[in-house]
């Protein structure tokens, strides 16, 4: 498909040529914001047109950053970030209707890379001495009120609620004209159509021919929308502002003016050229916003440009741009991406070589040819790589290749700002926020802070800020007595974490050191503020935990502590999907436990109940319950993780607060799991028995029998008892047969057997309180026919201490046996 | 001939279309191909509203769409066949891998019949060549005593051979393909001179299929895997496309069987929706479902509805209703594993029950029919 493929009638093309006026003193050049072909055509057009003034579709108030944008020491990508603080934000959505914990910041990004036509125009202006003016208005609130296009965003960006500035509402992507063209050209979506028509499909066009074709497409697209739609979207309002700005410059006699703006806008603005002199001055753009120039990265550019306003795969397009002087820059870019894919896949263990690169490049050429495209595009590169490099089913065998391909297309380039830009946005945000909260110590030793979260709003904001800085690794704040339970999310269950997480008072020390600034420099590309960078890293951590419910739930818990509930809310789909897909019951029950704690913590802080949290917790408990059979297969060192998880599961069920699983489901699955555990681990079997007893379903005779049946290793009986008492501490008191079995083991078995089981028995009994121990002792004495005074009192020491003493005792007994010399028995 | 044969080959069934495409073909063709890649694409994906002149006759002919769901996959498959590498179609049972390979072979080199059916009992002889032992004893190893395999014939004639269920063959037998695909040469050491070596003619290539449920492609040797480009064929995702296809195929099969049973749209929707949701492990309302072992493919949906309609035709009222659908759904779900019945049961008692309560209609009828069957059992 070539430019003729746009299929507009000749009169439309003539009308567009008139509107663009590329040979008149006021010319309009249509652009797509990140397009290497567009940038190359504009670059070729500028010297021949020789403009005195270049008008760029950027908010007029950004002009103060022009010098920083063109700093010769800056390296793209970078972005202008407009931040607004709003009491009722409309484009960082909080769709659950929950009370906002603080006025959130809305951010609109205007990214630039080397192949941004606007940057090409500005750089030309600087070199040629032309004047640059920005003609758009800053309108973040008018930007997006719906979720249109959001489904196309990767989960991290969905979670962050980020938006691009200048998103013209994805008009092209949703127009009927585009849909008809896609069907005719046999392409899958607007992005592929754009590539086929205006990127690789139009590389050989003249700048004027390219502009005419894009303008024709834009006009035909625009005509499929009514004025009401364009008005409702704010497009017409913006265009009236732009027209007034253009009129101001066009009024200068004898100057050649070039307008560089989105294709949809220029076909409308060009039509109004005759009426421009009648326009009044543009109103002042008074939207409240802080605008900062920030470094940007290719991965972020890729993530945000996956829909209409720009194109994803920035490294591929950067290669095209860098090879623009060559005969076929697209083939060169394809070759570089394919070789890079092979390099990365080989590093991960795939056996790919140059022959595969040659095959893939030839494949991509043939595929483009079959599709009637003159050059290889991004779609052909992707399909060639998956067809030629993946040796097996794509979803199973293609993971490494697909990941390598994604990296190669995306690139990892990070932008850098020259000295004109001043300190980074995140550094300024850190200082301003810390000072506003009274947290920035002047000098000297670390300062202690106590925060009463339940009563003070400021304390809560301080807590969020401090948790964010800790999460970002700034080395600025340390929480006293925090432990590492929640931070080390993948570790085993740590009971004390519950206390810390649920505590309504936090104690911190804060200390400023130069290392804080060093770390902030590293984080400059992660966001313009501490909140944004923390949210970004959190979303990334959640993405890395893809498919593992426990890991994503840990991120949710962390997000709530950092006051990023909006981000947590937006992680819901990923967590929901992980709960459905995660086959690991430990991960599922761990996720459920974390979500339950988050709910408890929110309740302590007086926050309203969140339905999304309840639903997620319930789903995690139910899925974990369904996989109890698999949990029962746990043995070895990991078996110790099981009792706390089951204890929490039982607790959630008994609490009846809507989060735990249905009792009938749990009973059925626990009974089935118990049959599996008989052959795997006595500790897990004991815990499952304890669970059933705690739910009122265990039978005393079974417990005694299970205790007696626990053989094999010396510690088996103790392990069974440990698991049982962990979930049902009164089992020894309530089930006489169990106590009798224990007494029988202690009193009638071999002394060696008793001695070997002693450490684990002590560990098990250490879970009981002094009253229970005393009661058990006296009942055991009765079973043995002894008087109460003869029953030994077992000291209620902590389990760790008991374990240490038991080990010591065992060693001592072994040593004593050694001193006594060899036994007289012939078999020993 | 087509009328008397139960299932004619693709090149016979679609001869008119292929001839029309060949006559209209002005695009460059890979050497040895009967049609250009663009025309092969049109043959498989259809000509849409466009029509071609009927060759040797009057009027025009529209090329029908034969493969649904993934146009780009078809394009990649065609490009692979025009390249030195062979094509391996991998996927769940019933995703039309074999049909696609048949269509590709018929369109590219004129025949889809040069096919080796792989199985655990496949030997190297069946892949390369064997002997007519009477002639061998009478005349010794001479050219006329050699019995060529389909692959041998494809190499000799410059055609595309097909290898069904490649991964069901023993690995060492699979590896006999390495030399053929690498050098495009087959040696016959028993014959002397030029007869002892067969160079593949232009146009030769191989399309193999592998079932993701049987022995996986991971057991293939790395050497053989390198000779293939792999394409994963997935079930159709779009329910409307799948419903249209199922409806069309069931009606076609019923007409061929002489059973005039109307196929209600509701029945098609019930079966396709049930299969899609169970395959995905999730209902459209978000209910998590246990995925059955049975593949529940489009082909399986067609077979289920076809059987249900025949049941209605021969034993019922001649109308395909919820009773027939429910009883054949249960049969389809228990093809591979007995525990699938419980999974289907759960689907009915959660998703179907909920829909029946909210919407009634066909879902209500299905629930009632399912329960009636359960009571009868």
mmCIF file of N, CA, C and O in Angstrom, chain A residues 64-108:
data_model
loop_
_atom_site.group_PDB
_atom_site.id
_atom_site.type_symbol
_atom_site.label_atom_id
_atom_site.label_comp_id
_atom_site.label_asym_id
_atom_site.label_seq_id
_atom_site.Cartn_x
_atom_site.Cartn_y
_atom_site.Cartn_z
ATOM 1 N N UNK A 64 9.525 29.066 28.423
ATOM 2 C CA UNK A 64 10.609 29.384 29.358
ATOM 3 C C UNK A 64 11.629 28.251 29.459
ATOM 4 O O UNK A 64 12.739 28.429 29.946
ATOM 5 N N UNK A 65 11.267 27.057 28.987
ATOM 6 C CA UNK A 65 12.180 25.915 29.051
ATOM 7 C C UNK A 65 12.894 25.670 27.723
ATOM 8 O O UNK A 65 13.590 24.684 27.561
ATOM 9 N N UNK A 66 12.701 26.575 26.765
ATOM 10 C CA UNK A 66 13.257 26.363 25.422
ATOM 11 C C UNK A 66 14.784 26.248 25.457
ATOM 12 O O UNK A 66 15.364 25.365 24.826
ATOM 13 N N UNK A 67 15.397 27.139 26.247
ATOM 14 C CA UNK A 67 16.852 27.116 26.312
ATOM 15 C C UNK A 67 17.350 25.779 26.874
ATOM 16 O O UNK A 67 18.301 25.192 26.358
ATOM 17 N N UNK A 68 16.663 25.293 27.912
ATOM 18 C CA UNK A 68 17.064 24.011 28.503
ATOM 19 C C UNK A 68 16.837 22.860 27.521
ATOM 20 O O UNK A 68 17.638 21.933 27.445
ATOM 21 N N UNK A 69 15.734 22.943 26.764
ATOM 22 C CA UNK A 69 15.449 21.889 25.779
ATOM 23 C C UNK A 69 16.549 21.791 24.737
ATOM 24 O O UNK A 69 16.859 20.712 24.236
ATOM 25 N N UNK A 70 17.141 22.952 24.402
ATOM 26 C CA UNK A 70 18.131 22.973 23.324
ATOM 27 C C UNK A 70 19.558 23.031 23.862
ATOM 28 O O UNK A 70 20.487 23.314 23.112
ATOM 29 N N UNK A 71 19.734 22.783 25.156
ATOM 30 C CA UNK A 71 21.078 22.755 25.742
ATOM 31 C C UNK A 71 21.928 21.726 24.994
ATOM 32 O O UNK A 71 21.542 20.553 24.891
ATOM 33 N N UNK A 72 23.069 22.154 24.451
ATOM 34 C CA UNK A 72 23.878 21.194 23.660
ATOM 35 C C UNK A 72 24.373 20.007 24.479
ATOM 36 O O UNK A 72 24.712 18.964 23.910
ATOM 37 N N UNK A 73 24.388 20.159 25.802
ATOM 38 C CA UNK A 73 24.860 19.033 26.616
ATOM 39 C C UNK A 73 23.730 18.077 26.996
ATOM 40 O O UNK A 73 23.976 17.046 27.623
ATOM 41 N N UNK A 74 22.520 18.446 26.658
ATOM 42 C CA UNK A 74 21.396 17.531 26.939
ATOM 43 C C UNK A 74 21.386 16.423 25.899
ATOM 44 O O UNK A 74 21.809 16.607 24.754
ATOM 45 N N UNK A 75 20.900 15.275 26.327
ATOM 46 C CA UNK A 75 20.818 14.133 25.419
ATOM 47 C C UNK A 75 19.407 13.557 25.516
ATOM 48 O O UNK A 75 18.925 13.229 26.610
ATOM 49 N N UNK A 76 18.744 13.447 24.382
ATOM 50 C CA UNK A 76 17.374 12.893 24.376
ATOM 51 C C UNK A 76 17.431 11.398 24.698
ATOM 52 O O UNK A 76 18.460 10.758 24.432
ATOM 53 N N UNK A 77 16.381 10.818 25.291
ATOM 54 C CA UNK A 77 15.076 11.428 25.509
ATOM 55 C C UNK A 77 14.982 12.232 26.807
ATOM 56 O O UNK A 77 15.624 11.903 27.790
ATOM 57 N N UNK A 78 14.215 13.292 26.725
ATOM 58 C CA UNK A 78 13.835 14.047 27.919
ATOM 59 C C UNK A 78 12.392 14.481 27.733
ATOM 60 O O UNK A 78 11.831 14.301 26.637
ATOM 61 N N UNK A 79 11.796 15.008 28.782
ATOM 62 C CA UNK A 79 10.370 15.333 28.682
ATOM 63 C C UNK A 79 10.056 16.554 29.518
ATOM 64 O O UNK A 79 10.695 16.802 30.542
ATOM 65 N N UNK A 80 9.093 17.322 29.068
ATOM 66 C CA UNK A 80 8.539 18.372 29.914
ATOM 67 C C UNK A 80 7.377 17.750 30.681
ATOM 68 O O UNK A 80 6.524 17.083 30.092
ATOM 69 N N UNK A 81 7.401 17.948 31.977
ATOM 70 C CA UNK A 81 6.374 17.337 32.819
ATOM 71 C C UNK A 81 5.567 18.446 33.476
ATOM 72 O O UNK A 81 6.132 19.302 34.162
ATOM 73 N N UNK A 82 4.282 18.459 33.226
ATOM 74 C CA UNK A 82 3.399 19.450 33.852
ATOM 75 C C UNK A 82 2.676 18.777 35.005
ATOM 76 O O UNK A 82 1.937 17.818 34.796
ATOM 77 N N UNK A 83 2.923 19.276 36.215
ATOM 78 C CA UNK A 83 2.304 18.668 37.406
ATOM 79 C C UNK A 83 1.304 19.634 37.998
ATOM 80 O O UNK A 83 1.607 20.812 38.185
ATOM 81 N N UNK A 84 0.140 19.118 38.294
ATOM 82 C CA UNK A 84 -0.887 19.942 38.917
ATOM 83 C C UNK A 84 -1.329 19.256 40.192
ATOM 84 O O UNK A 84 -1.357 18.031 40.262
ATOM 85 N N UNK A 85 -1.651 20.043 41.183
ATOM 86 C CA UNK A 85 -2.169 19.477 42.418
ATOM 87 C C UNK A 85 -3.635 19.844 42.480
ATOM 88 O O UNK A 85 -3.997 21.017 42.365
ATOM 89 N N UNK A 86 -4.466 18.858 42.636
ATOM 90 C CA UNK A 86 -5.896 19.129 42.495
ATOM 91 C C UNK A 86 -6.676 18.485 43.620
ATOM 92 O O UNK A 86 -6.358 17.400 44.081
ATOM 93 N N UNK A 87 -7.740 19.181 44.042
ATOM 94 C CA UNK A 87 -8.589 18.574 45.065
ATOM 95 C C UNK A 87 -9.505 17.535 44.442
ATOM 96 O O UNK A 87 -9.984 16.643 45.095
ATOM 97 N N UNK A 88 -9.797 17.723 43.204
ATOM 98 C CA UNK A 88 -10.640 16.739 42.529
ATOM 99 C C UNK A 88 -10.001 16.366 41.205
ATOM 100 O O UNK A 88 -10.405 16.841 40.162
ATOM 101 N N UNK A 89 -8.989 15.560 41.282
ATOM 102 C CA UNK A 89 -8.238 15.254 40.069
ATOM 103 C C UNK A 89 -9.114 14.514 39.075
ATOM 104 O O UNK A 89 -9.959 13.737 39.452
ATOM 105 N N UNK A 90 -8.854 14.798 37.826
ATOM 106 C CA UNK A 90 -9.708 14.164 36.837
ATOM 107 C C UNK A 90 -8.924 13.273 35.879
ATOM 108 O O UNK A 90 -9.513 12.584 35.090
ATOM 109 N N UNK A 91 -7.616 13.327 35.944
ATOM 110 C CA UNK A 91 -6.963 12.389 35.064
ATOM 111 C C UNK A 91 -5.957 11.481 35.755
ATOM 112 O O UNK A 91 -5.344 10.668 35.122
ATOM 113 N N UNK A 92 -5.832 11.594 37.081
ATOM 114 C CA UNK A 92 -5.300 10.454 37.822
ATOM 115 C C UNK A 92 -6.529 9.906 38.527
ATOM 116 O O UNK A 92 -6.960 10.422 39.539
ATOM 117 N N UNK A 93 -7.112 8.915 37.925
ATOM 118 C CA UNK A 93 -8.440 8.517 38.366
ATOM 119 C C UNK A 93 -8.390 7.748 39.676
ATOM 120 O O UNK A 93 -7.455 7.040 39.950
ATOM 121 N N UNK A 94 -9.399 7.931 40.468
ATOM 122 C CA UNK A 94 -9.554 7.176 41.705
ATOM 123 C C UNK A 94 -10.956 6.623 41.608
ATOM 124 O O UNK A 94 -11.915 7.187 42.090
ATOM 125 N N UNK A 95 -11.041 5.516 40.878
ATOM 126 C CA UNK A 95 -12.364 5.099 40.427
ATOM 127 C C UNK A 95 -13.152 4.309 41.463
ATOM 128 O O UNK A 95 -14.303 3.996 41.243
ATOM 129 N N UNK A 96 -12.522 3.930 42.554
ATOM 130 C CA UNK A 96 -13.291 3.163 43.529
ATOM 131 C C UNK A 96 -14.118 4.079 44.413
ATOM 132 O O UNK A 96 -14.855 3.636 45.270
ATOM 133 N N UNK A 97 -13.940 5.372 44.179
ATOM 134 C CA UNK A 97 -14.742 6.307 44.951
ATOM 135 C C UNK A 97 -14.293 6.431 46.393
ATOM 136 O O UNK A 97 -14.930 7.070 47.208
ATOM 137 N N UNK A 98 -13.164 5.849 46.718
ATOM 138 C CA UNK A 98 -12.705 5.921 48.098
ATOM 139 C C UNK A 98 -12.198 7.331 48.405
ATOM 140 O O UNK A 98 -11.867 8.095 47.508
ATOM 141 N N UNK A 99 -12.116 7.640 49.659
ATOM 142 C CA UNK A 99 -11.655 8.965 50.060
ATOM 143 C C UNK A 99 -10.191 9.098 49.705
ATOM 144 O O UNK A 99 -9.393 8.210 50.016
ATOM 145 N N UNK A 100 -9.856 10.160 49.037
ATOM 146 C CA UNK A 100 -8.469 10.339 48.641
ATOM 147 C C UNK A 100 -7.625 10.629 49.867
ATOM 148 O O UNK A 100 -7.965 11.503 50.652
ATOM 149 N N UNK A 101 -6.527 9.929 50.085
ATOM 150 C CA UNK A 101 -5.730 10.176 51.277
ATOM 151 C C UNK A 101 -5.004 11.508 51.239
ATOM 152 O O UNK A 101 -4.652 12.069 52.238
ATOM 153 N N UNK A 102 -4.725 12.035 50.071
ATOM 154 C CA UNK A 102 -4.134 13.358 49.960
ATOM 155 C C UNK A 102 -4.462 13.854 48.560
ATOM 156 O O UNK A 102 -4.842 13.080 47.697
ATOM 157 N N UNK A 103 -4.307 15.147 48.372
ATOM 158 C CA UNK A 103 -4.574 15.674 47.031
ATOM 159 C C UNK A 103 -3.524 15.115 46.089
ATOM 160 O O UNK A 103 -2.345 15.421 46.223
ATOM 161 N N UNK A 104 -3.906 14.281 45.149
ATOM 162 C CA UNK A 104 -2.902 13.655 44.311
ATOM 163 C C UNK A 104 -2.449 14.584 43.194
ATOM 164 O O UNK A 104 -3.145 15.529 42.838
ATOM 165 N N UNK A 105 -1.287 14.279 42.673
ATOM 166 C CA UNK A 105 -0.768 15.101 41.595
ATOM 167 C C UNK A 105 -1.095 14.451 40.263
ATOM 168 O O UNK A 105 -0.970 13.236 40.107
ATOM 169 N N UNK A 106 -1.501 15.289 39.338
ATOM 170 C CA UNK A 106 -1.709 14.817 37.980
ATOM 171 C C UNK A 106 -0.464 15.183 37.189
ATOM 172 O O UNK A 106 0.124 16.235 37.406
ATOM 173 N N UNK A 107 -0.094 14.297 36.310
ATOM 174 C CA UNK A 107 1.116 14.571 35.535
ATOM 175 C C UNK A 107 0.819 14.371 34.062
ATOM 176 O O UNK A 107 0.208 13.375 33.676
ATOM 177 N N UNK A 108 1.257 15.308 33.272
ATOM 178 C CA UNK A 108 1.167 15.138 31.815
ATOM 179 C C UNK A 108 2.580 15.285 31.262
ATOM 180 O O UNK A 108 3.280 16.246 31.596
#
